[in-house]
Coordinates of C-alpha atoms in Angstrom, one line a residue:
M1 CA 139.4 104.1 33.2
N2 CA 137.6 106.7 35.3
R3 CA 134.7 104.4 35.7
F4 CA 137.1 101.7 37.1
V5 CA 138.6 104.1 39.5
V6 CA 135.2 105.2 40.8
V7 CA 134.1 101.6 41.2
S8 CA 137.4 100.6 43.0
A9 CA 137.1 103.6 45.3
A10 CA 133.5 102.6 46.1
V11 CA 134.5 99.0 46.9
F12 CA 137.4 100.2 49.1
L13 CA 135.0 102.5 50.9
L14 CA 132.5 99.7 51.6
I15 CA 135.2 97.4 52.8
S16 CA 136.6 100.1 55.1
V17 CA 133.2 100.7 56.6
A18 CA 132.6 97.0 57.1
Y19 CA 135.9 96.6 58.9
L20 CA 135.7 99.8 60.9
P21 CA 134.0 98.3 64.0
L22 CA 136.7 95.6 64.1
L23 CA 139.5 98.1 63.7
N24 CA 137.9 100.2 66.3
D25 CA 137.7 97.3 68.8
L26 CA 141.3 96.4 68.1
Y27 CA 142.4 100.0 68.6
W28 CA 140.6 100.3 71.9
S29 CA 141.7 96.9 73.2
S30 CA 145.3 97.8 72.5
L31 CA 144.8 101.1 74.2
K32 CA 143.2 99.5 77.2
S33 CA 146.2 97.2 77.6
L34 CA 148.4 100.2 78.1
I35 CA 146.1 101.6 80.9
P36 CA 146.6 100.0 84.3
P37 CA 143.3 98.6 85.7
V38 CA 141.5 100.8 88.3
R39 CA 142.1 99.2 91.7
V40 CA 139.1 99.0 94.0
V41 CA 140.0 99.8 97.6
A42 CA 138.0 98.9 100.7
D43 CA 137.0 101.6 103.2
L44 CA 136.8 98.9 105.9
L45 CA 138.2 95.4 106.1
V46 CA 136.7 93.2 108.8
R47 CA 139.0 90.2 109.6
N48 CA 140.0 87.5 112.0
G49 CA 136.6 86.3 113.1
T50 CA 133.9 83.7 112.4
I51 CA 131.5 85.4 110.0
F52 CA 128.1 83.6 109.4
T53 CA 126.9 85.0 106.1
S54 CA 123.3 83.6 105.8
D55 CA 124.4 83.0 102.2
T56 CA 124.3 79.3 101.3
S57 CA 127.0 79.8 98.6
L58 CA 129.5 80.6 101.3
P59 CA 128.0 80.0 104.8
F60 CA 131.2 81.1 106.7
S61 CA 134.2 83.2 106.2
D62 CA 136.8 85.0 108.3
S63 CA 137.0 88.4 106.6
M64 CA 134.9 90.9 104.7
A65 CA 135.8 93.9 102.5
I66 CA 133.4 96.9 102.5
R67 CA 133.3 100.1 100.4
N68 CA 130.7 102.9 100.4
G69 CA 128.5 101.1 102.8
R70 CA 128.3 97.9 100.7
I71 CA 130.1 94.6 100.7
L72 CA 132.8 94.2 98.1
K73 CA 133.6 90.6 98.9
V74 CA 133.5 88.0 101.7
G75 CA 136.1 85.4 102.0
S76 CA 139.4 84.5 103.6
F77 CA 141.8 87.3 104.5
S78 CA 144.3 86.2 101.9
T79 CA 141.7 86.6 99.1
L80 CA 140.9 90.2 100.3
K81 CA 144.4 91.6 100.6
D82 CA 144.2 93.3 97.2
F83 CA 141.4 95.6 98.6
I84 CA 143.7 97.0 101.3
E85 CA 145.5 100.3 100.8
D86 CA 146.7 103.2 103.0
G87 CA 143.2 104.5 103.5
T88 CA 141.6 101.2 104.5
M89 CA 140.6 100.8 108.1
E90 CA 141.0 97.3 109.5
L91 CA 138.7 95.9 112.1
N92 CA 140.3 93.0 113.9
L93 CA 137.5 90.8 115.4
E94 CA 139.9 88.9 117.6
G95 CA 138.0 85.7 116.9
K96 CA 134.5 87.1 117.6
V97 CA 131.4 85.8 115.9
V98 CA 129.7 88.0 113.3
V99 CA 126.2 87.6 111.9
P100 CA 124.2 89.7 109.4
G101 CA 122.3 92.7 110.7
L102 CA 119.2 91.2 112.4
I103 CA 115.8 91.9 110.9
D104 CA 112.7 92.2 113.0
S105 CA 109.8 91.2 110.7
H106 CA 107.0 92.7 112.7
V107 CA 107.2 95.9 114.9
H108 CA 105.2 99.0 115.6
L109 CA 108.3 101.1 115.9
I110 CA 106.9 104.5 116.8
S111 CA 104.4 102.9 119.2
G112 CA 107.3 101.2 120.9
G113 CA 109.3 104.4 121.1
L114 CA 106.3 106.3 122.6
Q115 CA 105.6 103.6 125.2
M116 CA 109.2 103.9 126.4
A117 CA 108.3 107.4 127.6
Q118 CA 104.8 106.5 128.9
V119 CA 103.5 104.4 131.7
G120 CA 105.3 101.1 131.1
L121 CA 103.3 98.2 132.6
R122 CA 105.2 95.3 131.0
G123 CA 106.1 92.6 133.5
V124 CA 103.8 94.1 136.3
S125 CA 102.7 91.1 138.3
Q126 CA 100.5 92.6 141.1
K127 CA 97.4 94.8 141.1
D128 CA 98.9 97.1 143.7
E129 CA 102.0 97.6 141.5
F130 CA 99.7 98.4 138.5
C131 CA 97.8 101.0 140.5
K132 CA 101.0 102.5 142.0
M133 CA 102.5 103.1 138.5
V134 CA 99.3 104.9 137.4
K135 CA 99.2 106.9 140.6
D136 CA 102.9 108.0 140.1
A137 CA 102.1 109.0 136.5
V138 CA 99.1 111.1 137.6
Q139 CA 101.1 112.9 140.3
N140 CA 103.8 113.8 137.7
A141 CA 101.2 115.1 135.2
K142 CA 99.3 118.3 134.8
E143 CA 95.6 118.1 135.8
G144 CA 93.5 117.3 132.7
S145 CA 96.4 115.8 130.7
W146 CA 96.1 112.2 129.4
I147 CA 97.8 109.4 131.1
L148 CA 98.9 107.0 128.3
G149 CA 100.8 103.7 128.4
G150 CA 100.4 100.0 128.2
G151 CA 102.0 96.6 128.1
W152 CA 100.0 95.1 131.0
N153 CA 99.2 91.4 131.0
N154 CA 96.5 90.2 133.4
D155 CA 97.8 86.7 133.2
F156 CA 100.9 87.9 135.2
W157 CA 98.7 88.5 138.3
G158 CA 96.5 85.5 138.1
G159 CA 94.1 86.5 135.2
E160 CA 91.8 89.0 136.8
L161 CA 91.0 91.7 134.3
P162 CA 91.6 95.3 135.5
S163 CA 88.7 97.8 135.6
A164 CA 88.1 101.5 135.9
S165 CA 87.4 101.0 139.6
W166 CA 91.0 100.1 140.2
I167 CA 92.2 103.6 139.1
D168 CA 89.3 106.0 139.4
E169 CA 90.1 107.2 142.8
I170 CA 93.7 108.0 141.9
S171 CA 92.9 109.7 138.6
P172 CA 89.8 111.8 139.1
H173 CA 91.0 114.7 136.9
N174 CA 93.1 112.9 134.3
P175 CA 91.7 110.7 131.6
V176 CA 93.6 107.3 131.5
W177 CA 94.0 105.0 128.5
L178 CA 96.2 101.9 129.0
S179 CA 96.5 99.2 126.3
R180 CA 97.0 95.5 127.0
M181 CA 100.3 94.1 125.9
D182 CA 98.8 92.6 122.7
G183 CA 97.2 95.9 121.6
H184 CA 93.7 94.3 121.3
M185 CA 92.3 95.5 124.6
A186 CA 92.6 98.8 126.6
L187 CA 91.6 100.1 130.0
A188 CA 89.9 103.5 130.4
N189 CA 89.1 105.1 133.6
S190 CA 85.6 106.5 134.2
L191 CA 86.6 110.0 133.2
T192 CA 87.8 108.7 129.8
L193 CA 84.5 106.8 129.3
R194 CA 82.6 110.0 130.1
I195 CA 84.6 112.0 127.6
A196 CA 84.0 109.4 124.9
G197 CA 80.3 109.0 125.8
V198 CA 80.5 105.3 126.5
T199 CA 77.6 104.3 128.8
S200 CA 75.5 101.3 129.5
L201 CA 73.4 102.2 126.5
T202 CA 76.3 102.1 124.1
E203 CA 76.1 99.1 121.8
D204 CA 79.0 96.9 121.0
P205 CA 80.4 97.9 117.6
I206 CA 80.9 95.2 114.9
G207 CA 84.2 93.5 115.6
G208 CA 84.5 94.8 119.1
T209 CA 83.3 94.3 122.7
I210 CA 82.6 96.6 125.6
M211 CA 83.2 94.6 128.8
R212 CA 80.4 95.1 131.2
T213 CA 79.4 94.5 134.8
P214 CA 76.5 92.1 135.5
S215 CA 74.3 95.2 135.7
G216 CA 75.4 96.3 132.2
E217 CA 77.7 99.2 133.2
P218 CA 81.0 99.4 131.2
T219 CA 84.0 98.1 133.3
G220 CA 86.4 100.3 131.4
L221 CA 87.8 97.6 129.2
L222 CA 87.3 97.9 125.5
I223 CA 88.2 95.1 123.1
D224 CA 89.4 95.5 119.4
A225 CA 86.9 97.6 117.4
A226 CA 85.4 99.0 120.6
M227 CA 88.6 100.8 121.3
E228 CA 87.6 103.1 118.4
L229 CA 84.9 104.6 120.7
V230 CA 87.7 106.2 122.7
S231 CA 90.7 106.6 120.4
P232 CA 89.4 109.7 118.6
F233 CA 89.3 111.5 121.9
V234 CA 92.8 110.5 123.0
Q235 CA 95.2 113.4 123.0
E236 CA 97.4 113.0 119.9
V237 CA 101.1 113.0 120.5
S238 CA 103.0 115.9 118.8
V239 CA 105.2 115.6 115.8
D240 CA 108.3 116.3 118.0
E241 CA 107.2 113.5 120.4
R242 CA 106.9 111.1 117.5
R243 CA 110.2 112.1 116.1
E244 CA 111.8 111.5 119.4
A245 CA 110.1 108.2 119.6
L246 CA 111.7 107.1 116.3
F247 CA 115.1 108.0 117.6
R248 CA 114.5 106.4 121.0
A249 CA 113.2 103.2 119.4
S250 CA 116.0 103.1 116.8
K251 CA 118.7 103.3 119.4
Y252 CA 117.1 100.6 121.4
A253 CA 116.8 98.4 118.3
L254 CA 120.5 98.9 117.5
S255 CA 121.4 97.8 121.0
R256 CA 119.7 94.5 120.3
G257 CA 121.5 94.0 116.9
V258 CA 118.5 95.0 114.8
T259 CA 119.5 96.9 111.7
T260 CA 116.2 96.6 109.7
V261 CA 112.5 96.5 110.8
I262 CA 109.3 95.8 109.0
D263 CA 107.1 98.5 110.6
L264 CA 103.4 97.8 110.6
G265 CA 102.7 101.3 112.0
R266 CA 100.4 102.6 114.6
Y267 CA 97.6 100.6 113.1
Y268 CA 95.5 98.4 115.4
P269 CA 91.8 97.5 115.5
G270 CA 90.0 100.6 116.8
T271 CA 92.5 103.1 115.4
T272 CA 92.3 105.4 112.4
D273 CA 94.1 104.4 109.3
E274 CA 95.7 107.9 109.1
L275 CA 98.2 107.4 111.9
S276 CA 100.6 105.3 109.8
W277 CA 100.5 107.9 107.0
K278 CA 101.1 110.8 109.4
D279 CA 104.1 109.0 110.8
F280 CA 105.4 108.3 107.3
Q281 CA 105.1 111.9 106.3
D282 CA 105.9 113.8 109.5
V283 CA 108.6 111.4 110.9
Y284 CA 110.1 109.0 108.4
L285 CA 110.3 111.3 105.4
W286 CA 111.6 114.1 107.6
A287 CA 114.3 111.9 109.2
D288 CA 115.3 110.4 105.8
C289 CA 115.6 113.8 104.2
L290 CA 117.8 115.1 107.0
K291 CA 119.9 111.9 107.0
K292 CA 118.8 111.1 110.6
M293 CA 117.7 107.6 110.0
M294 CA 119.6 105.0 112.1
I295 CA 117.9 101.7 111.1
R296 CA 116.4 100.6 107.8
T297 CA 112.7 100.6 107.8
C298 CA 110.2 98.9 105.4
M299 CA 106.7 100.3 106.0
F300 CA 103.3 98.7 105.7
F301 CA 100.1 100.7 105.6
P302 CA 96.4 100.0 106.3
I303 CA 94.8 97.9 103.6
T304 CA 92.0 100.5 103.3
T305 CA 94.6 102.9 101.8
W306 CA 96.1 100.5 99.2
S307 CA 95.4 102.9 96.3
R308 CA 97.3 105.6 98.1
L309 CA 100.3 103.4 98.5
L310 CA 100.0 102.3 94.8
D311 CA 100.1 106.0 93.7
L312 CA 103.2 106.6 95.8
K313 CA 105.0 103.5 94.5
L314 CA 104.2 104.4 90.9
Q315 CA 105.6 107.9 91.6
K316 CA 108.7 107.1 93.7
G317 CA 109.3 103.3 93.3
P318 CA 109.6 100.9 96.3
V319 CA 113.0 102.1 97.4
L320 CA 112.9 105.7 98.7
S321 CA 116.5 105.5 99.9
E322 CA 118.8 102.9 101.4
W323 CA 117.0 103.6 104.7
L324 CA 113.4 103.7 103.7
Y325 CA 111.3 101.2 101.8
L326 CA 107.7 101.0 100.8
G327 CA 106.4 97.6 101.7
G328 CA 102.8 96.6 101.4
V329 CA 99.4 96.8 103.2
K330 CA 98.2 95.3 106.5
A331 CA 94.8 94.1 107.7
F332 CA 93.2 92.2 110.6
I333 CA 90.8 89.4 110.6
D334 CA 90.7 88.6 114.3
G335 CA 91.9 89.7 117.7
S336 CA 94.2 88.1 120.2
L337 CA 94.3 85.0 122.4
G338 CA 94.9 87.0 125.6
S339 CA 91.9 89.2 124.9
N340 CA 89.7 86.1 124.0
S341 CA 89.1 87.7 120.6
A342 CA 91.2 85.4 118.4
L343 CA 88.8 83.5 116.1
F344 CA 88.6 79.7 116.7
Y345 CA 86.4 76.9 115.5
E346 CA 85.7 75.8 119.0
E347 CA 84.7 78.0 122.0
Y348 CA 87.0 79.3 124.7
L349 CA 86.9 77.2 127.8
D350 CA 87.0 80.3 130.1
T351 CA 84.3 82.2 128.2
P352 CA 81.8 79.6 126.9
K353 CA 79.9 80.4 123.7
N354 CA 82.7 82.8 122.7
H355 CA 84.6 81.8 119.6
G356 CA 86.4 85.1 119.2
L357 CA 85.8 88.1 116.9
V358 CA 85.9 88.8 113.2
V359 CA 87.2 92.3 113.3
M360 CA 86.9 93.1 109.6
D361 CA 84.1 92.1 107.3
P362 CA 85.5 89.2 105.3
E363 CA 83.9 90.3 102.0
K364 CA 85.4 93.8 102.4
L365 CA 88.8 92.3 103.3
S366 CA 88.6 90.0 100.2
N367 CA 87.8 92.9 97.9
F368 CA 90.6 95.0 99.3
T369 CA 93.0 92.1 99.0
I370 CA 92.0 91.4 95.3
A371 CA 92.4 95.1 94.4
A372 CA 95.8 95.5 96.2
D373 CA 97.2 92.2 94.8
K374 CA 96.0 93.0 91.3
S375 CA 98.0 96.2 91.5
G376 CA 101.2 94.3 92.6
I377 CA 101.1 95.4 96.3
Q378 CA 102.1 92.8 98.9
V379 CA 99.4 92.0 101.4
A380 CA 99.9 91.0 105.1
I381 CA 97.0 89.9 107.3
H382 CA 96.9 89.4 111.0
A383 CA 95.4 86.0 111.9
I384 CA 95.9 84.2 115.3
G385 CA 93.0 81.7 115.8
D386 CA 92.8 78.5 113.8
K387 CA 89.6 79.5 112.1
A388 CA 91.0 83.0 111.3
N389 CA 94.1 81.4 109.7
D390 CA 92.1 79.0 107.6
M391 CA 89.9 81.9 106.4
I392 CA 92.9 83.9 105.2
L393 CA 94.6 80.8 103.7
D394 CA 91.3 80.2 101.7
M395 CA 91.0 83.8 100.7
Y396 CA 94.7 84.0 99.6
E397 CA 94.2 80.9 97.5
S398 CA 91.1 82.3 95.9
V399 CA 92.8 85.7 95.2
A400 CA 95.8 84.1 93.6
A401 CA 93.6 81.9 91.4
A402 CA 91.7 85.0 90.3
N403 CA 94.6 87.3 89.7
G404 CA 97.0 84.7 88.2
D405 CA 100.5 83.4 89.0
R406 CA 103.2 85.8 90.2
D407 CA 105.7 86.2 93.0
R408 CA 103.3 87.9 95.5
R409 CA 104.6 86.6 98.9
F410 CA 101.3 87.0 100.7
R411 CA 102.0 87.1 104.5
I412 CA 100.0 85.9 107.5
E413 CA 101.1 87.8 110.6
H414 CA 101.3 85.6 113.7
A415 CA 99.9 82.3 112.3
Q416 CA 99.7 81.4 115.9
H417 CA 97.2 78.6 116.1
L418 CA 96.8 76.3 113.1
A419 CA 94.2 73.5 112.6
P420 CA 95.5 70.1 111.5
G421 CA 96.9 70.3 107.9
S422 CA 97.0 74.1 107.8
A423 CA 100.7 74.4 108.4
D424 CA 101.4 72.5 105.1
R425 CA 99.2 74.9 103.2
F426 CA 101.6 77.8 103.8
G427 CA 104.3 76.1 101.7
Q428 CA 101.8 74.8 99.1
L429 CA 100.4 78.3 98.6
H430 CA 103.8 80.1 98.9
I431 CA 102.5 82.2 101.9
V432 CA 104.9 83.7 104.3
A433 CA 104.5 82.8 108.0
S434 CA 105.5 85.9 109.9
V435 CA 105.7 84.6 113.5
Q436 CA 106.9 85.9 116.9
P437 CA 108.6 83.2 119.0
D438 CA 108.6 85.1 122.2
H439 CA 104.8 85.2 122.3
L440 CA 104.8 81.5 123.2
L441 CA 106.5 82.3 126.5
D442 CA 103.4 84.1 127.6
D443 CA 100.9 81.7 126.1
A444 CA 102.4 78.4 127.3
D445 CA 100.5 78.7 130.6
T446 CA 97.4 80.5 129.3
A447 CA 96.7 78.6 126.0
P448 CA 95.7 75.3 127.7
K449 CA 93.3 77.2 130.1
K450 CA 91.6 78.9 127.2
L451 CA 91.7 76.2 124.5
G452 CA 92.1 73.0 126.5
F453 CA 95.4 71.0 126.7
D454 CA 94.9 68.9 123.5
R455 CA 94.0 71.9 121.3
A456 CA 96.9 74.0 122.7
Q457 CA 99.3 71.1 122.1
K458 CA 98.3 70.4 118.5
E459 CA 97.8 73.9 117.3
S460 CA 100.2 76.4 118.9
Y461 CA 103.3 78.0 117.4
L462 CA 104.0 75.2 114.8
F463 CA 107.4 76.5 113.6
Q464 CA 108.9 73.1 112.7
S465 CA 105.7 72.0 111.0
L466 CA 105.7 75.2 108.9
L467 CA 109.3 74.5 107.9
N468 CA 108.6 70.9 107.1
G469 CA 105.9 72.1 104.8
K470 CA 108.5 74.4 103.0
A471 CA 107.0 77.6 104.2
L472 CA 109.0 80.8 104.2
V473 CA 109.2 81.6 107.9
A474 CA 110.2 85.1 109.1
F475 CA 110.7 86.0 112.8
G476 CA 109.7 89.2 114.5
S477 CA 108.8 90.5 117.9
D478 CA 105.6 92.5 117.5
W479 CA 107.3 95.1 119.7
P480 CA 106.1 96.7 121.9
V481 CA 103.8 93.7 122.5
A482 CA 107.0 91.7 123.2
D483 CA 110.5 93.0 123.6
I484 CA 112.6 93.6 120.5
N485 CA 115.4 91.1 121.1
P486 CA 116.2 88.7 118.2
L487 CA 118.9 86.7 120.1
H488 CA 116.3 85.9 122.7
S489 CA 113.7 85.1 120.1
I490 CA 116.1 82.7 118.4
R491 CA 116.8 80.9 121.8
T492 CA 113.0 80.7 122.3
A493 CA 112.4 79.1 118.9
V494 CA 115.2 76.6 119.5
K495 CA 114.4 75.6 123.1
R496 CA 110.7 76.7 123.7
I497 CA 111.2 76.6 127.5
P498 CA 108.8 79.2 129.2
P499 CA 109.6 80.9 132.4
K500 CA 109.5 78.7 135.5
W501 CA 109.4 75.6 133.2
N502 CA 112.2 73.0 133.1
H503 CA 111.1 71.4 129.8
A504 CA 110.0 72.5 126.3
W505 CA 106.5 73.3 125.4
I506 CA 105.6 71.1 122.4
P507 CA 109.2 69.9 121.9
S508 CA 108.4 68.5 118.4
E509 CA 108.1 72.1 117.2
C510 CA 111.6 73.2 118.4
I511 CA 113.7 74.2 115.4
S512 CA 117.4 74.2 114.6
F513 CA 119.6 77.1 115.5
T514 CA 120.5 77.8 111.9
D515 CA 116.8 77.8 110.9
A516 CA 116.1 80.3 113.7
L517 CA 118.9 82.6 112.8
T518 CA 118.0 82.4 109.1
A519 CA 114.4 83.4 110.0
H520 CA 115.8 86.7 111.5
T521 CA 118.1 87.3 108.5
I522 CA 117.7 86.2 104.8
S523 CA 114.3 84.7 105.2
A524 CA 113.0 87.9 106.9
A525 CA 114.5 89.9 104.0
R526 CA 112.8 87.6 101.4
A527 CA 109.5 87.9 103.3
A528 CA 109.5 91.7 102.5
F529 CA 111.1 91.7 99.1
L530 CA 114.3 93.1 100.6
D531 CA 116.6 90.1 99.8
H532 CA 118.4 91.9 96.9
H533 CA 119.4 94.6 99.3
L534 CA 120.1 92.9 102.7
G535 CA 119.6 89.8 104.8
S536 CA 122.9 88.1 104.1
L537 CA 126.6 89.2 104.0
S538 CA 127.0 88.9 100.2
S539 CA 128.9 90.9 97.6
G540 CA 126.9 94.0 96.6
K541 CA 124.6 94.0 99.5
L542 CA 124.4 96.6 102.3
A543 CA 127.1 96.1 104.9
D544 CA 124.9 95.6 107.9
F545 CA 126.4 93.2 110.5
V546 CA 126.5 92.5 114.2
I547 CA 129.5 91.5 116.3
L548 CA 128.7 89.2 119.1
T549 CA 130.5 88.8 122.5
T550 CA 131.3 85.2 121.9
N551 CA 134.4 83.7 120.3
S552 CA 132.9 80.3 119.7
W553 CA 130.4 79.5 117.0
D554 CA 129.8 76.0 118.5
E555 CA 128.8 77.4 121.9
F556 CA 126.7 80.1 120.3
S557 CA 124.8 77.7 118.1
K558 CA 124.4 75.3 121.0
D559 CA 122.7 77.6 123.5
G560 CA 122.6 81.0 121.9
S561 CA 124.4 82.5 124.9
A562 CA 125.8 85.7 123.5
T563 CA 125.1 89.4 123.6
I564 CA 125.6 92.3 121.2
F565 CA 129.1 93.6 121.2
A566 CA 128.6 96.1 118.3
T567 CA 126.1 96.8 115.6
Y568 CA 127.2 98.2 112.2
V569 CA 124.9 99.7 109.6
G570 CA 126.3 100.4 106.1
G571 CA 129.8 99.6 107.4
K572 CA 129.6 102.2 110.2
Q573 CA 129.4 101.5 113.9
M574 CA 126.0 102.6 115.2
Y575 CA 126.0 100.8 118.6
P576 CA 127.6 101.5 120.9
S577 CA 127.6 105.1 119.6
T578 CA 131.1 106.4 118.9

């Protein structure tokens, strides 16, 4: 009898244990039914507009609910009413068009902010005006202080290159250093050349050129790697000046509807690879820590420092905050068209026997790329000439084969002139084409003079060809090389009509309005691995959006004629400042 009781008790215990999870689930489910569901309430409800989402699952809506800086839901107003409560702020768009926060895929943000406070030579169209601006800067500066600035384009005054002789007489006691608009050439006055020790005996460095008079004397112009002869002597801007430059640049970007930038840093041929890191540490980390960031920034660093970036990513991860992201590494293979240093198969018409420059040893570049890619770091390489682009396409294909398949999103920055068949290779090799539409406005007149009409027509700014080949195309400005203005960039890509022209340059390469807008939103985000965070107005993503002045999507998509009414970052109005 006792044995039976013991066995029965044991069986009962085993059955109870077996059914305990079920009983537990039943208990909790019945308890949950008694507890009313927690209601999610929006901080901000945006309604009564035409909202382009850049999300193919729901391209348009009229309303959007936001909480804690992120999008709860996008849809019709009737589907979002449940998110409204007493504390919800409602923003009536009154029919205006909204687009996702615009992304500039290629900027030098602090360089742009610094130039805004220096000698700004963008748009100068006469030698006398150029000299007057330098003279005014000298008169307002202390004797011995550096006169810095840039943005000049010699094509605007007929093509003649400036020289030290233009400005020596007006700057006898102030060293002058003025970069061309593309950042691949700079003008020094004679005092600067003396400080740097550049003379007729100085040899051209590898990847650079010292422009000389017929007698061999330096003219004051230094191209690409030759700029490194001067840059170590240039007075470095202070930390406070760089921090002010960030704020200045950020406010300007917001006024243009830009909420995120891919910052390639103060890294050009002829500069030290430390500047980008100094700015990261002294400026960006400082601003992020003190919650002073105004736009989201994804940073790229010189490829020579890939291992340093890897260590930082392993320690911190790629997302430092909702404002600051660690991107990849950047390198150069050639110079620029305007400086006759972009690398082409055929010679320049205006400088015979000149095919351009290779500004970094290809073997070194390949080794850096293999190492960075093997470590999972995204690589972006500047290539403008047709030969330069093919060299990088070949190298990327080789590296991918060596390191194996993965989602690496190699980037070519500019992809400006492509040999026949090269545009298709971007899509085939899954390489991002990070391009700058507004550059074509300057090059439409100069490219045929430098390359010949046929080459210029077949090779230049092949946006539609890239899209036809299924390439991921991301738009940027290269600011301060060109103005940071995505709406203008979109119009340029759609119409391709340069100043003083009444027809498109290479009309077959005009792209659709939607493709152009996508290249400044979700495609730009994908090109930098940011598409899970931003780039479209989708549930869960950061609530960055731009309200435009137009009430008509049809008119906006037809001619792009709209301006920025307001810019919101994380659901908060950042422009105009409140």
